PDB file of C-alpha atoms in Angstrom:
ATOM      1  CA  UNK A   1      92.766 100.833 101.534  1.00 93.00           C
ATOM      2  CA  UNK A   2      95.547 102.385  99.866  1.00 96.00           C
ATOM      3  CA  UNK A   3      98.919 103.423 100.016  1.00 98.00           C
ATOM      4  CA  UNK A   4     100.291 104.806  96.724  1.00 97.00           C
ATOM      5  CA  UNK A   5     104.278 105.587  97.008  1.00 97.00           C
ATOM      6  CA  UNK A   6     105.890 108.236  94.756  1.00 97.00           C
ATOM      7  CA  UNK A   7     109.530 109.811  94.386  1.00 97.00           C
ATOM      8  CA  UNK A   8     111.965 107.636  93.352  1.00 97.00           C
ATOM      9  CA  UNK A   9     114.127 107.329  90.186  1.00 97.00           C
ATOM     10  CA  UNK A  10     117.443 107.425  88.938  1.00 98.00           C
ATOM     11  CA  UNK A  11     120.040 109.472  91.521  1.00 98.00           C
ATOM     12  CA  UNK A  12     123.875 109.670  91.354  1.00 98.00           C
ATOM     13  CA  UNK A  13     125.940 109.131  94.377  1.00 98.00           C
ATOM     14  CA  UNK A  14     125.844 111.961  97.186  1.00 98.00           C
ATOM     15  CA  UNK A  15     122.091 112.928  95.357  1.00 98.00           C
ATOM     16  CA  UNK A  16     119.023 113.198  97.565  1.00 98.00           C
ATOM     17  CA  UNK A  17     115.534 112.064  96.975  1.00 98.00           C
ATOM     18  CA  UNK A  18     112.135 112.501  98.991  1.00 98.00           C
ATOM     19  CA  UNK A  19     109.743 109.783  98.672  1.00 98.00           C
ATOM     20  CA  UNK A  20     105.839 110.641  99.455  1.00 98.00           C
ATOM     21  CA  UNK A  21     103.363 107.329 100.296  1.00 98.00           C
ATOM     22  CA  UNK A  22      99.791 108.837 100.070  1.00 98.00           C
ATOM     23  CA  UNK A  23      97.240 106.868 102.277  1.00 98.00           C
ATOM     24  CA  UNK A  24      93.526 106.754 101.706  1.00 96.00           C
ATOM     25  CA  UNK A  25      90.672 103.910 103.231  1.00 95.00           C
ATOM     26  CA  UNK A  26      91.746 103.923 106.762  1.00 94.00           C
ATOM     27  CA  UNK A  27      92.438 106.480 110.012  1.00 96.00           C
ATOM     28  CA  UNK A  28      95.971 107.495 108.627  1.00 96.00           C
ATOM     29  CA  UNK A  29      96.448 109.578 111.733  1.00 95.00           C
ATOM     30  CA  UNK A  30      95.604 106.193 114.095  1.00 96.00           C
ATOM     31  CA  UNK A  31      98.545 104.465 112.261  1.00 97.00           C
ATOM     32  CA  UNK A  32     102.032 103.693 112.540  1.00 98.00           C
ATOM     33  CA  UNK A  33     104.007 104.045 109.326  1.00 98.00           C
ATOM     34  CA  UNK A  34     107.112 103.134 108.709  1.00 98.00           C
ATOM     35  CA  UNK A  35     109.365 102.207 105.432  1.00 98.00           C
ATOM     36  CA  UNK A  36     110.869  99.801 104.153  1.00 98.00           C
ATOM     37  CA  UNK A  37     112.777  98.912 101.390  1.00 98.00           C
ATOM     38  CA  UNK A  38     114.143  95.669  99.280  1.00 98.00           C
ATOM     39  CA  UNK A  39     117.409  95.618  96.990  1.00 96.00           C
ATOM     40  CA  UNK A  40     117.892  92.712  94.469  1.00 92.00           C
ATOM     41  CA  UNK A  41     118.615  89.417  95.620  1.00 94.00           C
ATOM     42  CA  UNK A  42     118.138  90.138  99.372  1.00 96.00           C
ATOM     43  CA  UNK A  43     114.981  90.394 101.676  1.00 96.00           C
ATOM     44  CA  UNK A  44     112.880  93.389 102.702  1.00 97.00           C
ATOM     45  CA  UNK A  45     114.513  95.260 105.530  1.00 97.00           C
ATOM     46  CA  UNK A  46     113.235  97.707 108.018  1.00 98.00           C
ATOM     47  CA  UNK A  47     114.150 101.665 107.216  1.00 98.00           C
ATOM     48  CA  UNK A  48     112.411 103.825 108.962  1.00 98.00           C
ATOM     49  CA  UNK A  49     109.761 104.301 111.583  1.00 98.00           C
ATOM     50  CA  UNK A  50     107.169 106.885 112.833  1.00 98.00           C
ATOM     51  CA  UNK A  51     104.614 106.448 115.504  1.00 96.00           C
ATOM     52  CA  UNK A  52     100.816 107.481 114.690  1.00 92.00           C
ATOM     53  CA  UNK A  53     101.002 111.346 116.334  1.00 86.00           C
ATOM     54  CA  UNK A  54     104.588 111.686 114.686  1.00 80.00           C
ATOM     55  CA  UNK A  55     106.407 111.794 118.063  1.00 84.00           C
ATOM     56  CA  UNK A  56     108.993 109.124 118.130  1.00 96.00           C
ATOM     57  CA  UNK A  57     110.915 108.341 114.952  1.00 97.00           C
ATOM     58  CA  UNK A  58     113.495 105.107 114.831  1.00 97.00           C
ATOM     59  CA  UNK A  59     115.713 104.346 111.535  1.00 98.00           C
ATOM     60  CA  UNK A  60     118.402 101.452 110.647  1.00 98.00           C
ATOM     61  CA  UNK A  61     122.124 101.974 111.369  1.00 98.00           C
ATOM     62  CA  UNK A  62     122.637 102.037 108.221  1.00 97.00           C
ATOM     63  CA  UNK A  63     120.595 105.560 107.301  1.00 98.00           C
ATOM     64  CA  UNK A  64     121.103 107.058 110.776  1.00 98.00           C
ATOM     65  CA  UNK A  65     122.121 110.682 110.297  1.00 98.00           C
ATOM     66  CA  UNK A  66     121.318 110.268 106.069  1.00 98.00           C
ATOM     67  CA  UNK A  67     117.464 109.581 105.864  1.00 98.00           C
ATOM     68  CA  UNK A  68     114.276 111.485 107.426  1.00 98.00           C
ATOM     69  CA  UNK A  69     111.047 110.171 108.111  1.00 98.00           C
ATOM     70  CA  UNK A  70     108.134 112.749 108.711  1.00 97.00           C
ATOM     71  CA  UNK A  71     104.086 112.701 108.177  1.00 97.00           C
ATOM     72  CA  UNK A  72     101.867 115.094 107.502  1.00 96.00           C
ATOM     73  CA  UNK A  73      98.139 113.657 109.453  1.00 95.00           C
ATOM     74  CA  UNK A  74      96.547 116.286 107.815  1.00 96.00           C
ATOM     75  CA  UNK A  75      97.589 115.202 104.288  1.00 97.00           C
ATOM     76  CA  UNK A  76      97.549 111.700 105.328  1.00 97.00           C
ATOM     77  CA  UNK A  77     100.928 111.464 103.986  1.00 98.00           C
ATOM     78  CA  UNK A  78     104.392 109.989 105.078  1.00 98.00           C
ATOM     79  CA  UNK A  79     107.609 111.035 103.620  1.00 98.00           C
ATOM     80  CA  UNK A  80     111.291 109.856 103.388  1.00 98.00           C
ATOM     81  CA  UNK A  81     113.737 112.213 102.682  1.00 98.00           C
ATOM     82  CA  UNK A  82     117.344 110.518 101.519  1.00 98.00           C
ATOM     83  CA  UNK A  83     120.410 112.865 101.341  1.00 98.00           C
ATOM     84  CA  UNK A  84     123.689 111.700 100.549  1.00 98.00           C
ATOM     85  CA  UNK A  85     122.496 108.772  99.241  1.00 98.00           C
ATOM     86  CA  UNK A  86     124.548 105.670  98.897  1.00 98.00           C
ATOM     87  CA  UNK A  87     125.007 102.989  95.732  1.00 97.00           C
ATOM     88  CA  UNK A  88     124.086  99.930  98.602  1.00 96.00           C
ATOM     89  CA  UNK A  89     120.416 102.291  98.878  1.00 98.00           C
ATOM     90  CA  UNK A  90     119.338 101.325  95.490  1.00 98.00           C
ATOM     91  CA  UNK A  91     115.860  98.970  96.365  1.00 98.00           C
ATOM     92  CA  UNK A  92     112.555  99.016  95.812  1.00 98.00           C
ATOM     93  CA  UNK A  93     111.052 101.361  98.556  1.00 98.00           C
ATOM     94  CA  UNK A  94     107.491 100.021 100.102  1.00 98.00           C
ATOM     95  CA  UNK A  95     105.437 102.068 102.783  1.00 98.00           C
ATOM     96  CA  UNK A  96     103.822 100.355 105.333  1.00 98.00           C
ATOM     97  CA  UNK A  97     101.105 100.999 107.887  1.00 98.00           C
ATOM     98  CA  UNK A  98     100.478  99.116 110.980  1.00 97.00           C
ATOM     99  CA  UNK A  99      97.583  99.295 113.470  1.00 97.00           C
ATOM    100  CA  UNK A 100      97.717  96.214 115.723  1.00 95.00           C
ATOM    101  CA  UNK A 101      97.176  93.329 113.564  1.00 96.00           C
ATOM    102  CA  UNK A 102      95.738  95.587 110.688  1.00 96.00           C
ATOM    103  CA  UNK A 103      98.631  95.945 108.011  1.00 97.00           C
ATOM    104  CA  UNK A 104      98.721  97.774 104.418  1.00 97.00           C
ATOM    105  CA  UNK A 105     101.779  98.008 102.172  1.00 98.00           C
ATOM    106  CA  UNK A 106     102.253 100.070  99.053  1.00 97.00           C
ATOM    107  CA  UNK A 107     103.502  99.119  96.153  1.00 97.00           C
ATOM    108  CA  UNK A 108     106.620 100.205  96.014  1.00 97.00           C
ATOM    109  CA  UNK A 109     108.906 102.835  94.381  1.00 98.00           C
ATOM    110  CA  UNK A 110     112.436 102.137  92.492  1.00 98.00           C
ATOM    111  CA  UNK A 111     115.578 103.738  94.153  1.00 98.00           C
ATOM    112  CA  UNK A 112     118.813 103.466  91.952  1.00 98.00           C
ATOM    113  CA  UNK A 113     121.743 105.264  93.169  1.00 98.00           C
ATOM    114  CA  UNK A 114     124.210 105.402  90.311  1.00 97.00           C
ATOM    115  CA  UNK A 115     126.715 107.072  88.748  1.00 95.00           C
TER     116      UNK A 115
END
């Protein structure tokens, strides 16, 4: 199993950035995926959320309106795109899969929002 996250970098305020996670070694299309992320000093919080046929997405107040989650079953990829992004976004970004008690993380990406 893998999930293998790519995108991030070095963004100045009001800058956008998509982040791809590329999944391999299980039924991508039987999985929830969602993303998370982690900034320095603080604990990994919940960012985004997609259900396994793409249906239903959920996000945190605090990217409501800013960030998109989408997946691609076909390409057994899940995306986050980040518009107007924020100094308080910069974090390490993880994907994560969930299937019942069967969960995978990635590795994470860097996200630094600076000027």
């Amino acid at each position: 199993v893998q999930l293998v996250e790519s995108g991030g970098g070095l963004v100045q305020p009001g800058g956008s950035l998509r982040l791809s996670c590329a999944a391999s070694g299980f039924t991508f299309s039987s999985y929830v995926m969602s993303w998370y992320r982690q900034a320095p000093g603080k604990g990994r919080e919940l960012v985004a959320v997609i259900t396994a046929a793409g249906g239903i997405t959920t996000y945190a107040d605090s990217v409501k309106g800013r960030f998109t989650i989408s997946r691609d079953n076909a390409k057994n990829t899940v995306y986050l795109q980040m518009n107007s992004l924020k100094p308080e976004d910069t974090a390490v970004y993880y994907c994560r899969s969930q299937r019942g008690a069967y969960i995978y993380w990635g590795q994470g990406t860097q996200v630094t929002v600076s000027s």
